[in-house]
Short mmCIF file of C-alpha atoms and ligand atoms in Angstrom, two decimals:
data_model
loop_
_atom_site.label_atom_id
_atom_site.label_comp_id
_atom_site.label_asym_id
_atom_site.label_seq_id
_atom_site.Cartn_x
_atom_site.Cartn_y
_atom_site.Cartn_z
CA UNK A 294 -17.20 69.81 -66.41
CA UNK A 295 -19.20 67.33 -64.26
CA UNK A 296 -22.87 67.59 -64.94
CA UNK A 297 -25.55 65.81 -63.00
CA UNK A 298 -28.45 65.05 -65.15
CA UNK A 299 -31.80 64.45 -63.24
CA UNK A 300 -35.01 63.08 -64.62
CA UNK A 301 -37.76 63.09 -62.04
CA UNK A 302 -40.99 61.15 -62.51
CA UNK A 303 -43.81 61.24 -59.93
CA UNK A 304 -42.50 58.40 -57.88
CA UNK A 305 -39.06 57.75 -59.49
CA UNK A 306 -35.84 59.64 -60.36
CA UNK A 307 -33.08 58.69 -62.92
CA UNK A 308 -29.72 60.27 -62.81
CA UNK A 309 -26.47 60.23 -64.66
CA UNK A 310 -23.25 62.01 -63.76
CA UNK A 311 -21.55 62.96 -67.04
CA UNK A 312 -18.05 64.37 -67.68
CA UNK A 313 -18.96 66.92 -70.38
CA UNK A 314 -15.43 66.97 -71.79
CA UNK A 315 -15.29 63.26 -72.64
CA UNK A 316 -19.04 62.78 -72.56
CA UNK A 317 -18.38 59.69 -70.50
CA UNK A 318 -20.93 58.65 -67.81
CA UNK A 319 -19.06 58.47 -64.44
CA UNK A 320 -22.21 57.04 -62.52
CA UNK A 321 -25.74 56.42 -63.14
CA UNK A 322 -28.89 54.97 -61.46
CA UNK A 323 -32.30 55.48 -60.28
CA UNK A 324 -34.49 55.97 -57.23
CA UNK A 325 -37.71 54.06 -57.18
CA UNK A 326 -40.91 54.05 -55.03
CA UNK A 327 -40.32 57.65 -53.73
CA UNK A 328 -43.13 58.56 -51.40
CA UNK A 329 -43.86 54.77 -50.92
CA UNK A 330 -40.87 53.29 -49.29
CA UNK A 331 -37.70 53.85 -51.35
CA UNK A 332 -34.92 52.10 -53.37
CA UNK A 333 -31.77 53.39 -54.79
CA UNK A 334 -29.90 51.61 -57.61
CA UNK A 335 -26.44 53.17 -58.17
CA UNK A 336 -23.74 52.11 -60.60
CA UNK A 337 -20.38 53.64 -61.06
CA UNK A 338 -18.77 53.27 -64.50
CA UNK A 339 -17.28 49.84 -64.84
CA UNK A 340 -18.62 48.76 -61.41
CA UNK A 341 -21.28 46.60 -60.03
CA UNK A 342 -24.92 47.83 -59.36
CA UNK A 343 -25.58 48.57 -55.76
CA UNK A 344 -29.11 48.47 -54.39
CA UNK A 345 -30.02 50.30 -51.22
CA UNK A 346 -33.42 50.20 -49.63
CA UNK A 347 -34.18 53.29 -47.56
CA UNK A 348 -37.00 55.71 -46.72
CA UNK A 349 -37.48 58.29 -49.40
CA UNK A 350 -40.66 60.25 -48.44
CA UNK A 351 -39.99 62.98 -51.01
CA UNK A 352 -37.63 63.75 -53.90
CA UNK A 353 -35.28 65.71 -51.51
CA UNK A 354 -34.40 62.48 -49.57
CA UNK A 355 -33.97 60.62 -52.96
CA UNK A 356 -31.52 63.22 -54.35
CA UNK A 357 -29.78 63.35 -50.89
CA UNK A 358 -29.21 59.63 -51.23
CA UNK A 359 -27.89 59.99 -54.81
CA UNK A 360 -25.50 62.66 -53.68
CA UNK A 361 -24.25 60.51 -50.75
CA UNK A 362 -23.79 57.64 -53.13
CA UNK A 363 -21.63 59.87 -55.52
CA UNK A 364 -19.20 60.94 -52.74
CA UNK A 365 -19.23 57.51 -50.87
CA UNK A 366 -15.59 56.77 -50.13
CA UNK A 367 -15.88 53.21 -51.15
CA UNK A 368 -17.87 53.30 -54.58
CA UNK A 369 -18.47 57.01 -55.13
CA UNK A 370 -16.84 58.73 -58.13
CA UNK A 371 -16.44 62.17 -56.52
CA UNK A 372 -14.34 63.33 -53.61
CA UNK A 373 -16.78 66.05 -52.82
CA UNK A 374 -20.02 67.69 -54.16
CA UNK A 375 -17.97 70.74 -55.12
CA UNK A 376 -16.87 68.63 -58.22
CA UNK A 377 -20.54 68.79 -59.52
CA UNK A 378 -20.53 71.99 -61.56
CA UNK A 379 -24.06 72.04 -62.95
CA UNK A 380 -27.24 70.20 -62.81
CA UNK A 381 -29.40 69.59 -65.91
CA UNK A 382 -33.17 68.77 -65.39
CA UNK A 383 -35.49 67.13 -67.83
CA UNK A 384 -38.76 69.01 -67.58
CA UNK A 385 -41.83 67.84 -69.33
CA UNK A 386 -43.84 70.98 -70.15
CA UNK A 387 -42.75 74.58 -70.78
CA UNK A 388 -46.08 75.64 -72.56
CA UNK A 389 -45.73 78.28 -75.16
CA UNK A 390 -43.52 80.66 -73.07
CA UNK A 391 -40.45 78.51 -73.15
CA UNK A 392 -38.94 77.84 -76.50
CA UNK A 393 -35.44 76.68 -75.46
CA UNK A 394 -33.37 75.30 -72.48
CA UNK A 395 -33.12 77.83 -69.66
CA UNK A 396 -30.88 78.48 -66.59
CA UNK A 397 -33.31 78.05 -63.71
CA UNK A 398 -34.42 81.25 -61.96
CA UNK A 399 -37.67 82.28 -60.36
CA UNK A 400 -39.30 83.10 -63.70
CA UNK A 401 -38.52 79.61 -65.01
CA UNK A 402 -39.79 78.04 -61.87
CA UNK A 403 -43.04 80.11 -62.20
CA UNK A 404 -43.61 78.90 -65.79
CA UNK A 405 -43.10 75.18 -64.80
CA UNK A 406 -45.44 75.70 -62.02
CA UNK A 407 -48.09 77.38 -64.39
CA UNK A 408 -47.68 74.40 -66.75
CA UNK A 409 -48.60 71.79 -64.12
CA UNK A 410 -52.12 71.47 -65.43
CA UNK A 411 -50.71 70.66 -68.86
CA UNK A 412 -48.33 68.07 -67.36
CA UNK A 413 -49.97 66.97 -64.14
CA UNK A 414 -47.89 63.85 -63.68
CA UNK A 415 -44.55 65.26 -64.52
CA UNK A 416 -44.20 68.93 -63.93
CA UNK A 417 -44.83 68.85 -60.14
CA UNK A 418 -42.31 66.02 -59.93
CA UNK A 419 -39.77 68.01 -62.04
CA UNK A 420 -40.17 70.94 -59.69
CA UNK A 421 -39.60 68.83 -56.66
CA UNK A 422 -36.37 67.64 -58.14
CA UNK A 423 -35.29 71.26 -58.97
CA UNK A 424 -36.11 72.46 -55.60
CA UNK A 425 -34.25 69.61 -53.88
CA UNK A 426 -31.18 70.28 -55.86
CA UNK A 427 -31.26 73.99 -55.05
CA UNK A 428 -31.60 73.06 -51.44
CA UNK A 429 -28.94 70.35 -51.33
CA UNK A 430 -26.40 72.12 -53.59
CA UNK A 431 -26.88 75.86 -53.10
CA UNK A 432 -25.24 78.16 -55.50
CA UNK A 433 -24.81 75.60 -58.32
CA UNK A 434 -26.33 76.47 -61.62
CA UNK A 435 -29.51 74.38 -62.56
CA UNK A 436 -30.73 74.20 -66.11
CA UNK A 437 -34.21 73.03 -67.28
CA UNK A 438 -34.25 71.20 -70.64
CA UNK A 439 -37.95 71.03 -71.85
CA UNK A 440 -39.55 68.08 -73.71
CA UNK A 441 -41.76 70.64 -75.45
CA UNK A 442 -39.22 73.25 -76.36
CA UNK A 443 -37.82 71.83 -79.62
CA UNK A 444 -41.35 71.77 -81.08
CA UNK A 445 -41.92 75.48 -80.38
CA UNK A 446 -40.94 76.25 -83.99
CA UNK A 447 -44.02 74.64 -85.39
CA UNK A 448 -46.14 77.12 -87.46
CA UNK A 449 -49.65 77.87 -86.22
CA UNK A 450 -51.12 75.77 -89.09
CA UNK A 451 -49.49 72.69 -87.42
CA UNK A 452 -50.11 73.51 -83.78
CA UNK A 453 -53.57 74.94 -83.76
CA UNK A 454 -56.52 72.68 -83.24
CA UNK A 455 -59.58 73.65 -85.29
CA UNK A 456 -61.74 74.42 -82.14
CA UNK A 457 -62.92 77.71 -80.91
CA UNK A 458 -60.10 80.37 -80.49
CA UNK A 459 -61.24 81.02 -76.92
CA UNK A 460 -59.90 77.55 -75.99
CA UNK A 461 -56.49 78.36 -77.34
CA UNK A 462 -56.35 81.99 -75.98
CA UNK A 463 -57.87 81.33 -72.53
CA UNK A 464 -56.62 77.87 -71.82
CA UNK A 465 -53.56 77.40 -74.17
CA UNK A 466 -55.15 74.36 -75.74
CA UNK A 467 -52.87 73.56 -78.77
CA UNK A 468 -50.41 70.96 -79.94
CA UNK A 469 -47.21 71.03 -77.99
CA UNK A 470 -45.47 67.75 -78.80
CA UNK A 471 -43.10 65.73 -76.54
CA UNK A 472 -39.79 63.82 -76.68
CA UNK A 473 -38.37 67.15 -77.87
CA UNK A 474 -34.96 66.48 -76.44
CA UNK A 475 -34.71 63.16 -78.26
CA UNK A 476 -36.05 64.68 -81.55
CA UNK A 477 -33.53 67.47 -81.24
CA UNK A 478 -30.65 65.20 -80.53
CA UNK A 479 -31.58 62.56 -83.10
CA UNK A 480 -32.21 65.04 -85.90
CA UNK A 481 -28.76 66.75 -85.28
CA UNK A 482 -27.02 63.40 -85.07
CA UNK A 483 -28.78 62.34 -88.32
CA UNK A 484 -27.70 65.44 -90.18
CA UNK A 485 -24.09 64.97 -89.00
CA UNK A 486 -23.91 61.26 -89.47
CA UNK A 487 -25.42 61.43 -93.12
CA UNK A 488 -23.47 64.50 -94.04
CA UNK A 489 -26.64 66.60 -94.68
CA UNK A 490 -26.77 70.43 -94.68
CA UNK A 491 -28.22 71.64 -91.27
CA UNK A 492 -29.65 74.71 -93.11
CA UNK A 493 -31.14 72.89 -95.99
CA UNK A 494 -32.35 69.45 -95.11
CA UNK A 495 -35.62 67.48 -94.56
CA UNK A 496 -35.48 64.80 -91.81
CA UNK A 497 -38.24 62.74 -90.27
CA UNK A 498 -37.30 61.30 -86.74
CA UNK A 499 -39.39 58.31 -85.61
CA UNK A 500 -38.96 58.13 -81.87
CA UNK A 501 -40.50 54.61 -81.15
CA UNK A 502 -40.55 53.41 -77.63
CA UNK A 503 -43.12 52.76 -74.92
CA UNK A 504 -44.25 56.33 -75.85
CA UNK A 505 -43.88 56.98 -79.55
CA UNK A 506 -43.75 60.17 -81.60
CA UNK A 507 -42.75 61.38 -85.02
CA UNK A 508 -41.43 64.82 -86.07
CA UNK A 509 -40.76 66.56 -89.20
CA UNK A 510 -37.57 68.71 -89.03
CA UNK A 511 -36.92 71.12 -91.91
CA UNK A 512 -33.50 73.03 -91.92
CA UNK A 513 -32.94 71.76 -88.19
CA UNK A 514 -36.19 73.14 -86.97
CA UNK A 515 -39.32 71.17 -86.01
CA UNK A 516 -42.26 72.00 -88.33
CA UNK A 517 -44.69 69.28 -87.08
CA UNK A 518 -44.92 66.55 -84.58
CA UNK A 519 -47.49 63.78 -83.72
CA UNK A 520 -48.00 64.25 -80.01
CA UNK A 521 -50.37 66.97 -79.01
CA UNK A 522 -51.49 68.85 -75.90
CA UNK A 523 -50.64 65.72 -74.17
CA UNK A 524 -48.63 62.62 -75.16
CA UNK A 525 -51.89 60.74 -76.00
CA UNK A 526 -52.23 62.13 -79.60
CA UNK A 527 -50.50 60.58 -82.70
CA UNK A 528 -49.06 57.10 -83.10
CA UNK A 529 -50.62 54.20 -81.27
CA UNK A 530 -48.21 53.09 -78.55
CA UNK A 531 -47.56 50.47 -75.98
CA UNK A 532 -50.71 51.30 -73.96
CA UNK A 533 -51.90 54.61 -75.47
CA UNK A 534 -54.53 54.77 -78.22
CA UNK A 535 -53.07 57.60 -80.25
CA UNK A 536 -55.35 59.40 -82.66
CA UNK A 537 -59.14 58.49 -82.53
CA UNK A 538 -62.43 60.01 -83.22
CA UNK A 539 -63.13 62.09 -80.05
CA UNK A 540 -66.70 61.16 -80.31
CA UNK A 541 -65.55 57.63 -79.04
CA UNK A 542 -65.25 59.15 -75.61
CA UNK A 543 -68.81 60.11 -75.14
CA UNK A 544 -70.04 56.92 -76.83
CA UNK A 545 -68.08 54.58 -74.72
CA UNK A 546 -68.64 56.61 -71.51
CA UNK A 547 -72.43 56.25 -71.93
CA UNK A 548 -72.27 52.63 -72.84
CA UNK A 549 -70.01 51.70 -69.91
CA UNK A 550 -71.41 54.29 -67.48
CA UNK A 551 -67.88 55.70 -66.80
CA UNK A 552 -66.73 59.34 -66.68
CA UNK A 553 -64.22 61.06 -69.01
CA UNK A 554 -61.26 60.71 -66.58
CA UNK A 555 -61.79 56.90 -66.47
CA UNK A 556 -62.05 56.90 -70.28
CA UNK A 557 -58.75 58.81 -70.54
CA UNK A 558 -57.16 56.47 -68.12
CA UNK A 559 -58.14 53.55 -70.37
CA UNK A 560 -56.86 55.48 -73.48
CA UNK A 561 -53.61 56.04 -71.73
CA UNK A 562 -53.08 52.75 -69.88
CA UNK A 563 -55.14 50.01 -71.52
CA UNK A 564 -55.09 50.80 -75.13
CA UNK A 565 -52.43 50.82 -77.98
CA UNK A 566 -50.80 47.52 -78.94
CA UNK A 567 -51.65 46.21 -75.58
CA UNK A 568 -55.42 46.43 -76.42
CA UNK A 569 -55.02 45.25 -80.01
CA UNK A 570 -53.21 42.18 -78.75
CA UNK A 571 -56.16 41.53 -76.47
CA UNK A 572 -54.08 42.35 -73.32
CA UNK A 573 -51.13 40.10 -74.29
CA UNK A 574 -48.34 42.74 -73.88
CA UNK A 575 -47.29 46.28 -74.49
CA UNK A 576 -43.73 44.99 -75.02
CA UNK A 577 -42.76 44.48 -78.72
CA UNK A 578 -40.48 41.58 -77.87
CA UNK A 579 -43.44 39.70 -76.56
CA UNK A 580 -45.64 40.65 -79.52
CA UNK A 581 -43.09 39.51 -82.04
CA UNK A 582 -42.62 36.14 -80.24
CA UNK A 583 -46.42 35.75 -80.11
CA UNK A 584 -46.78 36.64 -83.81
CA UNK A 585 -44.09 34.06 -84.63
CA UNK A 586 -46.09 31.45 -82.79
CA UNK A 587 -49.23 32.32 -84.88
CA UNK A 588 -51.03 34.75 -82.46
CA UNK A 589 -53.12 36.79 -84.95
CA UNK A 590 -53.98 39.57 -82.42
CA UNK A 591 -50.24 40.15 -81.81
CA UNK A 592 -49.76 40.26 -85.52
CA UNK A 593 -52.49 42.83 -85.87
CA UNK A 594 -51.03 44.94 -83.16
CA UNK A 595 -47.69 45.10 -84.84
CA UNK A 596 -49.22 45.73 -88.34
CA UNK A 597 -51.44 48.56 -86.99
CA UNK A 598 -48.47 50.10 -85.27
CA UNK A 599 -46.20 50.03 -88.33
CA UNK A 600 -49.08 51.14 -90.54
CA UNK A 601 -49.72 54.28 -88.34
CA UNK A 602 -46.00 55.18 -88.38
CA UNK A 603 -45.89 54.88 -92.16
CA UNK A 604 -48.95 57.06 -92.43
CA UNK A 605 -47.43 59.76 -90.33
CA UNK A 606 -44.12 59.51 -92.34
CA UNK A 607 -46.16 59.99 -95.49
CA UNK A 608 -47.95 63.10 -94.07
CA UNK A 609 -44.61 64.64 -92.94
CA UNK A 610 -43.12 64.14 -96.50
CA UNK A 611 -46.10 66.18 -97.66
CA UNK A 612 -45.75 68.80 -94.89
CA UNK A 613 -42.05 69.32 -95.94
CA UNK A 614 -42.53 68.70 -99.70
CA UNK A 615 -39.99 66.02 -99.67
CA UNK A 616 -37.70 64.20 -97.37
CA UNK A 617 -33.83 63.60 -97.40
CA UNK A 618 -33.55 61.16 -94.50
CA UNK A 619 -35.66 59.15 -92.04
CA UNK A 620 -34.17 58.21 -88.67
CA UNK A 621 -35.44 55.40 -86.27
CA UNK A 622 -34.81 55.74 -82.54
CA UNK A 623 -36.14 54.66 -79.10
CA UNK A 624 -36.30 51.11 -77.81
CA UNK A 625 -38.41 49.87 -80.72
CA UNK A 626 -36.77 52.05 -83.40
CA UNK A 627 -33.29 50.94 -82.38
CA UNK A 628 -34.03 47.32 -81.85
CA UNK A 629 -37.15 46.02 -83.53
CA UNK A 630 -36.09 45.09 -87.12
CA UNK A 631 -39.45 43.60 -87.91
CA UNK A 632 -41.17 47.03 -87.24
CA UNK A 633 -38.54 48.88 -89.26
CA UNK A 634 -38.97 46.45 -92.11
CA UNK A 635 -42.82 46.77 -92.00
CA UNK A 636 -42.71 50.53 -91.90
CA UNK A 637 -40.36 50.80 -94.76
CA UNK A 638 -42.34 48.28 -96.75
CA UNK A 639 -45.18 50.90 -96.97
CA UNK A 640 -42.68 53.61 -98.30
CA UNK A 641 -41.60 51.99 -101.44
CA UNK A 642 -43.26 54.84 -103.40
CA UNK A 643 -40.62 57.21 -101.98
CA UNK A 644 -38.06 55.14 -103.77
CA UNK A 645 -36.79 53.73 -100.27
CA UNK A 646 -34.96 50.49 -100.41
CA UNK A 647 -33.93 48.74 -97.20
CA UNK A 648 -30.69 46.74 -96.85
CA UNK A 649 -31.81 43.44 -95.19
CA UNK A 650 -28.37 42.74 -93.72
CA UNK A 651 -28.03 46.19 -92.17
CA UNK A 652 -31.52 45.72 -90.62
CA UNK A 653 -30.16 43.05 -88.40
CA UNK A 654 -27.83 45.48 -86.63
CA UNK A 655 -28.52 47.36 -83.41
CA UNK A 656 -26.90 49.41 -80.76
CA UNK A 657 -25.09 52.05 -82.81
CA UNK A 658 -25.53 54.55 -85.56
CA UNK A 659 -25.99 52.79 -88.91
CA UNK A 660 -27.48 53.28 -92.39
CA UNK A 661 -30.46 51.14 -93.08
CA UNK A 662 -31.05 52.02 -96.68
CA UNK A 663 -29.25 50.71 -99.73
CA UNK A 664 -26.80 52.82 -101.72
CA UNK A 665 -29.37 53.34 -104.45
CA UNK A 666 -32.18 54.26 -102.08
CA UNK A 667 -33.75 57.66 -102.97
CA UNK A 668 -34.12 58.52 -99.31
CA UNK A 669 -31.60 57.70 -96.69
CA UNK A 670 -32.70 55.75 -93.61
CA UNK A 671 -30.68 55.42 -90.53
CA UNK A 672 -30.87 54.05 -87.00
CA UNK A 673 -29.58 56.69 -84.64
CA UNK A 674 -29.74 55.69 -80.93
CA UNK A 675 -31.08 58.46 -78.86
CA UNK A 676 -29.32 59.81 -75.71
CA UNK A 677 -31.53 62.26 -73.80
CA UNK A 678 -29.18 62.42 -70.87
CA UNK A 679 -26.21 63.40 -73.03
CA UNK A 680 -28.48 65.92 -74.89
CA UNK A 681 -29.42 67.48 -71.49
CA UNK A 682 -25.77 67.53 -70.49
CA UNK A 683 -24.79 69.35 -73.70
CA UNK A 684 -27.59 71.92 -73.34
CA UNK A 685 -26.60 72.47 -69.64
CA UNK A 686 -22.96 73.08 -70.48
CA UNK A 687 -23.81 75.38 -73.39
CA UNK A 688 -25.85 77.64 -71.00
CA UNK A 689 -23.56 77.62 -67.98
CA UNK A 690 -20.09 77.83 -69.54
P1 LIG B 885 -38.21 52.87 -74.66
O1 LIG B 885 -39.47 53.42 -74.14
O2 LIG B 885 -37.60 53.77 -75.70
O3 LIG B 885 -37.24 52.49 -73.64
O4 LIG B 885 -38.59 51.56 -75.49
C1 LIG B 885 -39.06 50.35 -74.79
C2 LIG B 885 -39.62 49.36 -75.64
O5 LIG B 885 -38.72 49.02 -76.75
C3 LIG B 885 -39.97 48.07 -75.05
O6 LIG B 885 -41.17 48.04 -74.36
C4 LIG B 885 -39.99 47.14 -76.18
O7 LIG B 885 -41.34 47.07 -76.67
C5 LIG B 885 -39.08 47.79 -77.17
N1 LIG B 885 -37.88 46.91 -77.35
C6 LIG B 885 -36.74 46.85 -76.74
N2 LIG B 885 -35.89 46.04 -77.04
C7 LIG B 885 -36.44 45.37 -78.18
C8 LIG B 885 -36.04 44.31 -79.09
N3 LIG B 885 -34.89 43.74 -78.94
N4 LIG B 885 -36.95 43.95 -80.00
C9 LIG B 885 -38.18 44.55 -80.04
N5 LIG B 885 -38.56 45.53 -79.34
C10 LIG B 885 -37.73 46.01 -78.36
#
């Protein structure tokens, strides 16, 4: 089955056409600068990247260009759009009402719409992508795969904030968690790869990328995760602060004479390792290079990041009363051997031992721990598009 996987951001759209039988990607690409001017990057499997500049006032024109590229007689991979059998959409926020992937109907659209204030940057864009696909490919099944769904199995003691119940009941203020598609995919792959029992296992997934989050997965179900109502809570990230004393907001707002929205912008866009490295970079490759050249602030940023990851791992060992395996994924988790070594350096008390040679590897599933390590540690590359494709097929077949 050919599944078109769509991931819409506010001014961008990533896509992959995947053959679900072979799980091979037939074509992929992205549209950028939607609503500004417009640029399509399209790449068929084994072919060159093509770049087309064209007006994309909305996501509908962007998706139309993607579909045209897929059936283009010269470089397209389909004879006609009839060959697309289903469309899988990444959707950020499904609130508390949606606990799993769903075939999109009016009820699902209404929930995504209701959750726009919880995901103000992403949910409206996700809806635009869904509506555009429904308009351009009428009658095809569309499936929504939610970033929050995997975390809906968390117990109340993990997702409730200790603030007045009114805020929870009336405004749905609670921990939701994000990167759920990745946490779900990687926890399943880890269980399979390491030969663990899906019904009796304790796995901690460290999804470390520009946005980073950790989840505790017991018996294949999420029991806790580090992101919260929004993706700002938890680990410190590329440009996000992660956890901090909420009183910092009022204190700095008063000192700097700024409002809470501006402060939140700073906590989202100008904080994290970017801030700790004194504005050097949010990219871990730059930070590693700078640290190696003696830049102390870059060294502090890397240390603080790894320290926070290790603290969360420790707390999730407590949450599950043990751990069988820890998985690293995401751009940093899959590539940054220094960060992995730093994190595991804090976890010796768990009997974890890292294999230095293995830690040089990247780009595939591999075991990072030594044979006598008490806890298995693995690197498991995430593949959110494939996860969305699998979910879509499971619902429409
Ligand atoms: P992601 O958001 O999952 O795509 O992760 C992107 C981040 O991964 C980048 O900003 C880098 O910080 C990090 N990254 C990618 N490749 C490497 C590498 N070879 N070494 C260290 N960090 C890397």
